[in-house]
CSV table of C-alpha atoms in Angstrom, one decimal:
chain,number,residue,atom,x,y,z
A,6,MET,CA,92.4,191.4,124.4
A,7,LYS,CA,89.0,193.8,124.5
A,8,LYS,CA,91.8,196.6,124.2
A,9,LEU,CA,93.2,195.2,121.3
A,10,PHE,CA,89.9,194.4,119.2
A,11,ALA,CA,88.4,197.9,119.9
A,12,LEU,CA,91.7,199.3,119.0
A,13,ILE,CA,91.2,197.2,115.8
A,14,LEU,CA,87.4,198.0,115.3
A,15,ALA,CA,88.6,201.9,115.2
A,16,LEU,CA,91.1,201.4,112.9
A,17,ALA,CA,88.5,199.8,110.6
A,18,MET,CA,86.1,202.4,110.8
A,19,ALA,CA,88.5,205.0,110.2
A,20,LEU,CA,89.9,203.5,107.2
A,21,THR,CA,86.4,202.2,106.0
A,22,LEU,CA,85.1,206.4,106.6
A,23,ALA,CA,88.6,207.5,104.7
A,24,ALA,CA,86.6,205.7,101.2
A,25,CYS,CA,83.9,206.8,101.8
A,26,THR,CA,82.3,209.6,100.0
A,27,GLY,CA,80.5,211.8,102.8
A,28,THR,CA,79.7,211.2,106.6
A,29,ALA,CA,76.5,209.9,108.4
A,30,GLY,CA,74.5,212.8,108.4
A,31,ASP,CA,75.6,213.7,104.4
A,32,GLU,CA,73.7,210.8,103.5
A,33,SER,CA,70.7,211.2,105.7
A,34,ASN,CA,70.0,214.7,104.9
A,35,GLY,CA,67.1,215.1,102.1
A,36,ALA,CA,66.9,211.2,103.0
A,37,SER,CA,63.2,210.1,103.0
A,38,THR,CA,62.1,207.5,105.8
A,39,ALA,CA,59.4,205.3,106.4
A,40,SER,CA,56.0,206.7,107.3
A,41,GLY,CA,56.2,206.6,111.0
A,42,SER,CA,58.7,209.0,111.3
A,43,THR,CA,60.8,212.4,110.0
A,44,VAL,CA,64.8,212.6,109.2
A,45,SER,CA,66.5,216.2,109.7
A,46,GLY,CA,70.5,215.1,109.6
A,47,GLU,CA,71.1,218.5,111.1
A,48,ASN,CA,68.1,218.9,114.1
A,49,THR,CA,69.1,218.0,118.0
A,50,ALA,CA,67.0,215.8,119.3
A,51,SER,CA,65.6,217.8,122.3
A,52,ASP,CA,66.5,219.5,125.5
A,53,ASN,CA,67.3,216.3,126.8
A,54,THR,CA,69.7,215.2,123.7
A,55,ALA,CA,71.4,218.5,123.5
A,56,GLY,CA,74.9,218.8,122.6
A,57,SER,CA,76.5,216.8,120.2
A,58,VAL,CA,73.2,214.4,119.9
A,59,SER,CA,71.4,215.4,116.5
A,60,LEU,CA,68.3,213.7,115.9
A,61,LEU,CA,68.5,211.2,112.4
A,62,SER,CA,64.7,210.3,112.8
A,63,GLU,CA,62.0,211.0,115.0
A,64,ALA,CA,59.1,208.2,115.6
A,65,GLN,CA,55.6,209.7,115.1
A,66,TYR,CA,53.4,207.4,117.2
A,67,PRO,CA,49.8,206.0,117.0
A,68,GLU,CA,46.9,208.3,116.8
A,69,THR,CA,45.5,207.4,120.4
A,70,ALA,CA,41.9,208.8,121.5
A,71,THR,CA,40.5,210.3,125.3
A,72,TYR,CA,38.9,208.1,127.0
A,73,PRO,CA,35.7,210.3,128.1
A,74,ASP,CA,35.2,211.6,131.6
A,75,GLU,CA,32.5,209.3,132.9
A,76,GLU,CA,31.0,212.0,135.1
A,77,ASN,CA,30.3,214.3,131.9
A,78,TRP,CA,29.7,211.5,129.3
A,79,ASP,CA,30.5,212.1,125.9
A,80,GLU,CA,29.1,209.7,123.3
A,81,ASP,CA,30.6,210.9,120.4
A,82,ALA,CA,34.1,210.7,122.3
A,83,TYR,CA,33.2,207.7,123.4
A,84,ASP,CA,32.6,206.3,119.7
A,85,ALA,CA,36.2,207.7,119.1
A,86,TRP,CA,37.8,206.1,121.6
A,87,TRP,CA,35.9,202.9,120.6
A,88,THR,CA,36.8,202.5,117.3
A,89,VAL,CA,40.7,203.5,118.1
A,90,THR,CA,40.4,201.0,121.0
A,91,GLN,CA,38.8,198.2,117.8
A,92,GLU,CA,41.5,198.9,116.0
A,93,ARG,CA,44.2,198.3,118.1
A,94,ARG,CA,43.0,195.1,119.8
A,95,ALA,CA,42.7,193.8,116.2
A,96,SER,CA,46.4,193.9,116.0
A,97,ALA,CA,46.2,190.7,118.0
A,98,GLU,CA,45.3,188.9,114.8
A,99,ASP,CA,48.8,189.4,113.5
A,100,TYR,CA,50.6,188.4,117.2
A,101,PRO,CA,53.4,185.3,116.7
A,102,GLU,CA,51.8,181.9,117.6
A,103,ASN,CA,54.5,181.2,119.7
A,104,TYR,CA,54.9,184.3,121.7
A,105,ASN,CA,53.8,182.2,125.0
A,106,ASP,CA,56.2,179.8,124.1
A,107,PHE,CA,59.2,182.6,124.1
A,108,VAL,CA,57.5,183.6,127.5
A,109,SER,CA,57.9,180.4,128.7
A,110,ALA,CA,61.1,180.1,127.5
A,111,THR,CA,62.8,183.5,129.0
A,112,MET,CA,61.1,182.9,132.2
A,113,ALA,CA,63.0,180.0,133.4
A,114,GLN,CA,66.2,181.7,132.0
A,115,PHE,CA,65.3,185.4,133.7
A,116,LEU,CA,63.4,184.8,137.1
A,117,VAL,CA,65.5,182.0,138.5
A,118,SER,CA,67.1,183.5,141.9
A,119,GLY,CA,68.8,181.5,144.0
A,120,ASN,CA,69.8,184.4,146.9
A,121,GLY,CA,65.4,184.9,148.0
A,122,GLU,CA,66.0,188.1,145.6
A,123,ASN,CA,63.1,189.8,143.7
A,124,ALA,CA,63.1,189.3,140.0
A,125,ALA,CA,60.8,190.7,137.7
A,126,TYR,CA,61.0,190.9,133.7
A,127,SER,CA,59.2,192.2,130.7
A,128,PRO,CA,58.9,189.5,128.1
A,129,LEU,CA,57.5,192.1,125.5
A,130,ASN,CA,60.0,194.1,126.2
A,131,ILE,CA,63.0,192.0,125.2
A,132,TYR,CA,60.4,190.4,122.4
A,133,LEU,CA,60.8,193.9,120.7
A,134,ALA,CA,63.9,194.5,121.5
A,135,LEU,CA,65.5,191.4,120.1
A,136,ALA,CA,63.4,191.5,116.9
A,137,MET,CA,65.3,195.2,116.7
A,138,LEU,CA,68.2,193.8,116.7
A,139,ALA,CA,67.7,191.3,114.4
A,140,GLU,CA,66.6,194.0,111.8
A,141,THR,CA,70.7,195.2,112.5
A,142,THR,CA,71.9,191.4,112.1
A,143,GLY,CA,72.8,189.1,109.1
A,144,GLY,CA,73.6,185.5,108.5
A,145,ASN,CA,73.4,183.2,111.6
A,146,SER,CA,73.6,186.1,113.9
A,147,GLN,CA,69.9,187.1,112.6
A,148,ALA,CA,68.7,182.7,111.9
A,149,GLN,CA,69.3,182.5,116.0
A,150,ILE,CA,67.3,185.4,117.0
A,151,LEU,CA,64.4,184.8,114.4
A,152,THR,CA,64.4,181.2,115.7
A,153,LEU,CA,64.1,181.9,119.3
A,154,LEU,CA,61.6,184.5,118.1
A,155,GLY,CA,58.8,182.4,116.1
A,156,ALA,CA,59.8,183.9,113.0
A,157,ASP,CA,60.5,182.2,109.6
A,158,SER,CA,62.1,185.7,108.2
A,159,VAL,CA,62.5,189.0,108.6
A,160,GLU,CA,59.5,189.9,106.7
A,161,THR,CA,57.6,187.5,109.0
A,162,LEU,CA,59.1,188.9,112.4
A,163,ARG,CA,58.5,192.4,110.8
A,164,THR,CA,54.4,191.7,110.6
A,165,GLN,CA,54.5,190.0,114.4
A,166,ALA,CA,56.5,192.5,116.3
A,167,ASN,CA,54.6,195.8,114.3
A,168,ALA,CA,51.5,193.8,115.7
A,169,LEU,CA,52.7,193.5,119.3
A,170,TRP,CA,53.4,196.9,118.9
A,171,ARG,CA,50.3,198.6,117.6
A,172,GLY,CA,47.8,196.3,119.9
A,173,ASN,CA,50.0,197.5,123.4
A,174,TYR,CA,50.3,200.8,122.6
A,175,CYS,CA,48.0,202.7,124.7
A,176,ASP,CA,48.1,206.4,125.9
A,177,ASP,CA,43.8,207.2,126.1
A,178,GLY,CA,43.7,208.7,129.6
A,179,ALA,CA,42.4,205.9,131.3
A,180,VAL,CA,44.8,202.9,130.7
A,181,THR,CA,49.0,203.8,130.1
A,182,SER,CA,51.0,201.8,127.6
A,183,LEU,CA,53.8,203.5,126.3
A,184,LEU,CA,55.9,201.3,124.1
A,185,ALA,CA,59.1,203.1,122.8
A,186,SER,CA,62.4,202.3,120.5
A,187,SER,CA,65.7,204.0,119.6
A,188,LEU,CA,68.9,203.5,117.7
A,189,TRP,CA,72.0,204.9,119.0
A,190,LEU,CA,74.7,205.4,115.8
A,191,SER,CA,78.6,206.8,116.3
A,192,ASP,CA,79.2,210.3,114.3
A,193,SER,CA,81.9,208.0,112.6
A,194,LEU,CA,80.0,205.3,111.3
A,195,THR,CA,78.0,205.1,108.0
A,196,TYR,CA,74.8,203.5,108.0
A,197,GLN,CA,72.1,201.5,106.0
A,198,GLN,CA,69.3,203.9,105.3
A,199,ASP,CA,67.1,200.6,104.5
A,200,THR,CA,67.5,199.1,107.9
A,201,LEU,CA,66.9,202.5,110.0
A,202,ASP,CA,63.4,203.0,107.4
A,203,ALA,CA,62.6,199.3,108.6
A,204,LEU,CA,63.2,200.4,112.1
A,205,ALA,CA,61.3,203.4,111.8
A,206,GLU,CA,58.1,201.9,110.3
A,207,THR,CA,57.8,198.8,112.5
A,208,TYR,CA,59.0,199.7,115.7
A,209,TYR,CA,58.5,203.3,115.7
A,210,ALA,CA,62.3,203.6,116.1
A,211,SER,CA,63.7,207.1,116.8
A,212,THR,CA,67.2,207.2,115.9
A,213,TYR,CA,70.3,209.4,117.7
A,214,ARG,CA,73.9,210.1,116.2
A,215,GLY,CA,76.8,211.2,118.6
A,216,ARG,CA,80.3,210.6,119.8
A,217,MET,CA,80.2,207.1,121.7
A,218,GLY,CA,81.6,207.7,125.2
A,219,SER,CA,81.0,211.5,125.7
A,220,ASP,CA,78.8,212.7,128.7
A,221,GLU,CA,76.6,214.2,125.5
A,222,VAL,CA,75.4,210.5,124.9
A,223,ASN,CA,75.2,208.8,127.9
A,224,GLN,CA,73.3,211.7,129.4
A,225,ALA,CA,70.8,211.7,126.2
A,226,LEU,CA,70.2,208.6,126.5
A,227,GLN,CA,69.8,208.5,130.1
A,228,SER,CA,67.2,210.9,130.0
A,229,TRP,CA,65.6,209.1,126.9
A,230,LEU,CA,65.1,206.5,129.2
A,231,ASN,CA,64.0,208.1,132.3
A,232,GLU,CA,61.5,210.2,129.8
A,233,GLN,CA,59.9,206.8,128.6
A,234,THR,CA,59.6,204.8,132.0
A,235,GLY,CA,58.2,207.8,133.8
A,236,GLY,CA,61.4,208.1,135.9
A,237,LEU,CA,60.6,204.6,137.8
A,238,LEU,CA,63.8,203.0,137.1
A,239,GLU,CA,65.9,206.3,136.7
A,240,GLU,CA,68.7,204.6,139.2
A,241,GLN,CA,68.8,201.8,137.0
A,242,ALA,CA,68.9,204.2,134.2
A,243,SER,CA,71.8,206.2,135.6
A,244,GLY,CA,74.2,203.1,135.3
A,245,VAL,CA,73.3,203.2,131.6
A,246,GLU,CA,77.0,204.0,129.8
A,247,LEU,CA,78.2,203.4,126.5
A,248,SER,CA,81.8,203.5,125.8
A,249,GLU,CA,84.1,205.6,123.1
A,250,TYR,CA,84.3,202.0,121.4
A,251,THR,CA,80.6,201.2,121.1
A,252,ILE,CA,79.2,202.0,117.6
A,253,MET,CA,75.6,201.5,117.8
A,254,ALA,CA,73.4,200.3,121.0
A,255,LEU,CA,69.1,199.5,120.6
A,256,ALA,CA,67.0,200.5,123.4
A,257,THR,CA,63.1,199.5,123.8
A,258,THR,CA,61.0,200.9,126.6
A,259,ILE,CA,57.6,199.9,128.1
A,260,TYR,CA,55.5,202.5,130.7
A,261,TYR,CA,52.6,200.7,131.7
A,262,LYS,CA,49.8,201.8,134.6
A,263,ALA,CA,46.7,200.9,134.7
A,264,ALA,CA,43.8,201.2,138.0
A,265,TRP,CA,42.1,197.7,139.4
A,266,MET,CA,38.3,197.5,138.2
A,267,ASP,CA,37.5,197.0,142.1
A,268,GLU,CA,40.0,199.3,144.0
A,269,PHE,CA,41.5,197.8,147.6
A,270,TRP,CA,40.6,199.6,150.3
A,271,ALA,CA,42.8,201.3,152.4
A,272,ASP,CA,41.0,201.0,155.5
A,273,ASN,CA,40.4,196.7,155.4
A,274,ASN,CA,44.9,196.9,154.9
A,275,THR,CA,46.5,194.4,158.0
A,276,GLU,CA,49.8,194.2,158.9
A,277,ASP,CA,50.8,190.4,158.8
A,278,ILE,CA,53.9,188.6,158.3
A,279,PHE,CA,55.2,187.1,154.7
A,280,HIS,CA,57.3,184.1,154.9
A,281,ALA,CA,60.3,185.4,153.1
A,282,PRO,CA,63.2,183.0,152.3
A,283,ASN,CA,65.6,184.8,154.5
A,284,GLY,CA,63.5,185.5,157.3
A,285,ASP,CA,60.2,186.6,158.1
A,286,LEU,CA,58.3,190.2,157.5
A,287,THR,CA,55.7,192.3,158.6
A,288,CYS,CA,54.4,193.8,155.4
A,289,ASP,CA,50.8,195.8,154.6
A,290,PHE,CA,48.2,193.8,153.2
A,291,MET,CA,45.7,194.5,151.2
A,292,ASN,CA,42.5,192.5,151.8
A,293,GLN,CA,39.4,192.2,150.1
A,294,SER,CA,36.5,189.5,149.8
A,295,MET,CA,35.0,188.6,146.3
A,296,GLU,CA,33.1,185.8,144.5
A,297,THR,CA,35.2,185.1,141.3
A,298,ASN,CA,37.1,182.3,139.7
A,299,TYR,CA,39.6,180.2,142.2
A,300,TYR,CA,42.1,178.6,139.7
A,301,GLN,CA,44.0,175.1,140.7
A,302,GLY,CA,46.7,172.9,138.8
A,303,ASP,CA,48.8,170.5,140.4
A,304,GLN,CA,51.4,172.5,142.5
A,305,PHE,CA,49.8,176.1,142.4
A,306,GLY,CA,46.6,178.3,143.1
A,307,ALA,CA,45.8,181.3,141.2
A,308,VAL,CA,43.2,184.3,141.2
A,309,TYR,CA,42.9,186.4,138.3
A,310,ARG,CA,42.1,190.3,139.1
A,311,SER,CA,41.1,192.6,136.3
A,312,LEU,CA,42.5,196.3,135.4
A,313,MET,CA,39.9,199.3,134.4
A,314,ASN,CA,39.7,198.9,130.8
A,315,SER,CA,42.8,196.8,130.3
A,316,GLY,CA,44.2,193.3,131.0
A,317,GLY,CA,44.9,192.2,134.6
A,318,MET,CA,47.1,190.6,136.9
A,319,TRP,CA,47.4,186.9,137.7
A,320,LEU,CA,48.7,185.9,141.2
A,321,ILE,CA,50.0,182.4,141.0
A,322,LEU,CA,50.6,181.0,144.8
A,323,PRO,CA,53.1,177.5,144.7
A,324,ASP,CA,51.2,175.3,146.9
A,325,GLU,CA,53.1,174.5,150.8
A,326,GLY,CA,56.4,172.8,150.5
A,327,VAL,CA,56.7,173.6,146.8
A,328,GLU,CA,59.7,176.3,145.9
A,329,VAL,CA,58.4,179.3,143.7
A,330,SER,CA,60.6,178.7,140.9
A,331,SER,CA,59.1,175.3,140.0
A,332,LEU,CA,56.6,177.6,138.5
A,333,LEU,CA,58.5,179.2,136.2
A,334,THR,CA,58.8,175.5,134.5
A,335,ASP,CA,55.4,174.1,134.9
A,336,SER,CA,53.6,174.0,131.6
A,337,GLN,CA,50.5,173.9,133.2
A,338,VAL,CA,51.4,177.9,134.4
A,339,MET,CA,50.7,178.9,130.5
A,340,GLU,CA,48.2,176.6,129.8
A,341,MET,CA,46.0,178.2,132.5
A,342,MET,CA,46.4,181.7,131.6
A,343,GLU,CA,45.9,180.7,127.6
A,344,ALA,CA,42.8,178.4,128.8
A,345,GLY,CA,41.0,181.4,131.4
A,346,TRP,CA,37.8,180.2,132.8
A,347,GLU,CA,38.0,177.4,130.7
A,348,TRP,CA,40.6,175.9,132.3
A,349,GLU,CA,39.7,172.4,133.9
A,350,GLY,CA,40.5,173.6,137.5
A,351,CYS,CA,38.4,176.9,137.4
A,352,ASP,CA,36.3,177.1,140.0
A,353,TYR,CA,33.7,179.8,141.1
A,354,CYS,CA,34.2,180.9,144.6
A,355,GLN,CA,33.8,183.2,147.5
A,356,VAL,CA,38.1,184.2,147.4
A,357,ASN,CA,39.2,185.7,150.5
A,358,LEU,CA,42.3,187.9,149.1
A,359,SER,CA,44.9,188.9,151.0
A,360,LEU,CA,47.5,190.7,148.7
A,361,PRO,CA,50.9,192.2,150.3
A,362,LYS,CA,51.4,195.6,148.7
A,363,PHE,CA,54.9,195.5,146.8
A,364,ASP,CA,57.4,197.2,144.7
A,365,VAL,CA,59.6,194.8,143.0
A,366,SER,CA,62.6,195.6,140.8
A,367,ALA,CA,65.5,193.8,139.0
A,368,ASP,CA,68.2,194.1,136.8
A,369,LEU,CA,69.3,191.3,134.3
A,370,ASN,CA,72.0,190.9,132.7
A,371,LEU,CA,70.8,189.2,129.5
A,372,GLN,CA,73.7,187.2,128.0
A,373,ASP,CA,73.8,184.1,129.4
A,374,GLY,CA,70.3,183.7,129.2
A,375,LEU,CA,70.4,184.9,125.7
A,376,GLU,CA,73.1,182.2,124.8
A,377,ALA,CA,71.8,179.3,126.9
A,378,LEU,CA,68.2,179.8,124.1
A,379,GLY,CA,70.7,179.7,121.2
A,380,VAL,CA,71.2,183.7,120.8
A,381,THR,CA,75.3,183.2,120.8
A,382,ASP,CA,76.9,184.7,117.6
A,383,VAL,CA,76.1,188.6,118.2
A,384,PHE,CA,78.2,188.0,121.2
A,385,ASP,CA,81.1,186.4,119.2
A,386,ALA,CA,83.2,188.8,117.5
A,387,ASP,CA,84.5,186.2,115.6
A,388,VAL,CA,80.8,185.6,113.9
A,389,ALA,CA,79.1,188.6,114.6
A,390,ASP,CA,77.0,189.6,111.8
A,391,PHE,CA,75.6,193.2,111.7
A,392,SER,CA,76.4,194.2,108.3
A,393,PRO,CA,72.4,195.2,107.8
A,394,LEU,CA,73.3,198.1,109.3
A,395,SER,CA,77.4,198.9,108.9
A,396,ASP,CA,80.0,197.6,106.9
A,397,VAL,CA,81.7,198.1,110.4
A,398,ALA,CA,82.7,194.7,111.9
A,399,ALA,CA,80.7,194.8,115.9
A,400,VAL,CA,79.8,192.4,118.4
A,401,LEU,CA,77.3,193.0,120.9
A,402,SER,CA,78.7,194.1,124.7
A,403,THR,CA,75.9,195.1,126.6
A,404,ALA,CA,72.7,193.3,126.9
A,405,THR,CA,71.1,194.7,129.5
A,406,HIS,CA,67.2,194.7,131.2
A,407,ALA,CA,65.6,196.4,133.9
A,408,ALA,CA,62.0,196.2,135.4
A,409,ARG,CA,60.2,197.6,137.7
A,410,VAL,CA,56.6,196.9,139.0
A,411,ILE,CA,54.6,198.6,142.1
A,412,VAL,CA,51.0,197.0,143.5
A,413,ASP,CA,48.9,199.2,145.8
A,414,GLU,CA,45.4,199.4,146.7
A,415,GLU,CA,45.0,201.8,143.4
A,416,GLY,CA,46.3,199.5,140.9
A,417,VAL,CA,49.5,198.9,139.0
A,418,GLU,CA,52.2,200.6,137.9
A,419,ALA,CA,55.3,199.0,135.7
A,420,ALA,CA,58.1,200.0,133.8
A,421,ALA,CA,61.3,197.9,131.6
A,422,TYR,CA,63.7,198.4,129.6
A,423,THR,CA,66.3,196.9,127.1
A,424,VAL,CA,69.3,198.0,125.9
A,425,PHE,CA,71.9,196.3,123.5
A,426,ALA,CA,75.2,197.9,122.7
A,427,ALA,CA,77.6,196.7,120.1
A,428,ASP,CA,81.5,196.9,121.5
A,429,GLY,CA,37.9,188.6,134.8
A,430,ALA,CA,17.7,183.8,142.1
A,431,ALA,CA,16.6,181.1,142.8
A,432,LEU,CA,18.9,179.9,146.1
A,433,GLU,CA,21.6,178.5,145.4
A,434,ALA,CA,24.4,176.9,147.3
A,435,PRO,CA,26.6,178.4,149.1
A,436,LEU,CA,29.9,178.5,147.4
A,437,GLU,CA,33.1,177.2,148.3
A,438,GLU,CA,35.2,179.8,150.4
A,439,ILE,CA,39.2,180.2,149.8
A,440,ASP,CA,40.9,181.7,152.0
A,441,PHE,CA,43.9,182.8,149.3
A,442,VAL,CA,46.8,184.6,151.4
A,443,LEU,CA,50.1,185.2,149.4
A,444,ASP,CA,52.7,185.3,152.4
A,445,ARG,CA,55.2,182.9,150.9
A,446,PRO,CA,56.9,183.7,147.9
A,447,PHE,CA,54.5,183.8,144.8
A,448,LEU,CA,54.8,184.3,141.1
A,449,PHE,CA,52.9,187.1,139.4
A,450,VAL,CA,51.6,187.9,135.4
A,451,ILE,CA,50.6,191.4,134.5
A,452,THR,CA,48.5,191.6,130.9
A,453,GLY,CA,47.1,193.4,128.4
A,454,ASP,CA,43.5,194.4,126.9
A,455,THR,CA,44.7,191.4,124.6
A,456,ASP,CA,46.2,188.9,126.7
A,457,THR,CA,49.3,190.0,125.8
A,458,ILE,CA,51.6,189.2,128.7
A,459,LEU,CA,53.8,192.7,129.2
A,460,PHE,CA,55.4,191.7,133.2
A,461,VAL,CA,56.1,188.5,135.0
A,462,GLY,CA,57.9,188.4,138.1
A,463,VAL,CA,58.6,186.5,141.2
A,464,VAL,CA,57.8,188.2,144.7
A,465,ASN,CA,60.7,186.8,147.3
A,466,GLN,CA,60.0,189.7,149.7
A,467,PRO,CA,57.4,192.9,149.2
A,468,VAL,CA,59.4,195.0,151.2
A,469,GLU,CA,63.2,195.5,151.2
């Protein structure tokens, strides 16, 4: 059945092109795009995308300023950095009000693991990928995505998505939070320039064109994913391939790296037991004692660890006898993160933290989860509407996400991608002392410096 549909799709494309006056490349030559991109229908993309892959538009990223060297302090350099940082943080004023609702809904869909495996994903990365998908769809296909993203129109979505993008893009030498987007088009596809302009302006998306299913396109896409994610997801990216029947693909990425505000000392590390669902493991635990806020919910405890010039990491441990999966639908988890130190269950304590070093990666097929969240039409060939991008009928055939989070003594390094393809003196009473030992499955949440939730995951086994 799939082969029959693909054959019909290819025939429809050929008939459509026969009636056109020019190819995609002809239409794009000399065309102007929205600010934030450049267009050249004849240029090759780069060394990574050589051969039959052409670059139609290349994203021009927002201005950044380098954080000054603290050993050779430069006040002017700091002022320039601070100005750009304040402008970026001001983007939070236009963030979607229901972004955390989106996080809550997708956590329950994408982090459930019944076999004791690790799980991780980037809600920000998926949000932006879905927003781009909304730009390429119409009718009820688009309406379902807008509903999930909490936007009443495409115009509202553009404001919200662009604010999230600008607010979380940072490459200042102190914190690396890189977002990237791209659109991959068949070289036999006619397209709507207005849609490409919107993708370039709002999502800083570069657009490439080539022969779908060819080694050149597949290698170019894999190289692009690797380049944008610091090579952390090379194994997963090597399996990303478009078929000869693919007419377009969208890809979004995030790469994040930040140091702890207070690094762990490797000399304090100990070997201890982590009680994984499938049996006990011997792990390398990082240990640190500190005076900080300790958060308690009805069925969990939590500690927040700050990251240098960025947000931080929530470490959320279910109470004894409580499954970590229960936290994925516990409304108190999100309420606690939103309230911060104003949370009713927040106490200032002496916390003796013991955290296993971990390297968590996961691959997700998003289709079932998105359909459960109400995004169904794009997966149904009978009703899918991609008319804002092209007159050629299309259906979403690929919806994949990969994420990886590495935590060690120095800090956090994380990356994710999504690919959609169609085919914290007087004498005082002593502080309460808490032993917070994460020696069983736990939840973690990484936030950016505007408190945007960037990554969420479950550590079922710190080492594999």
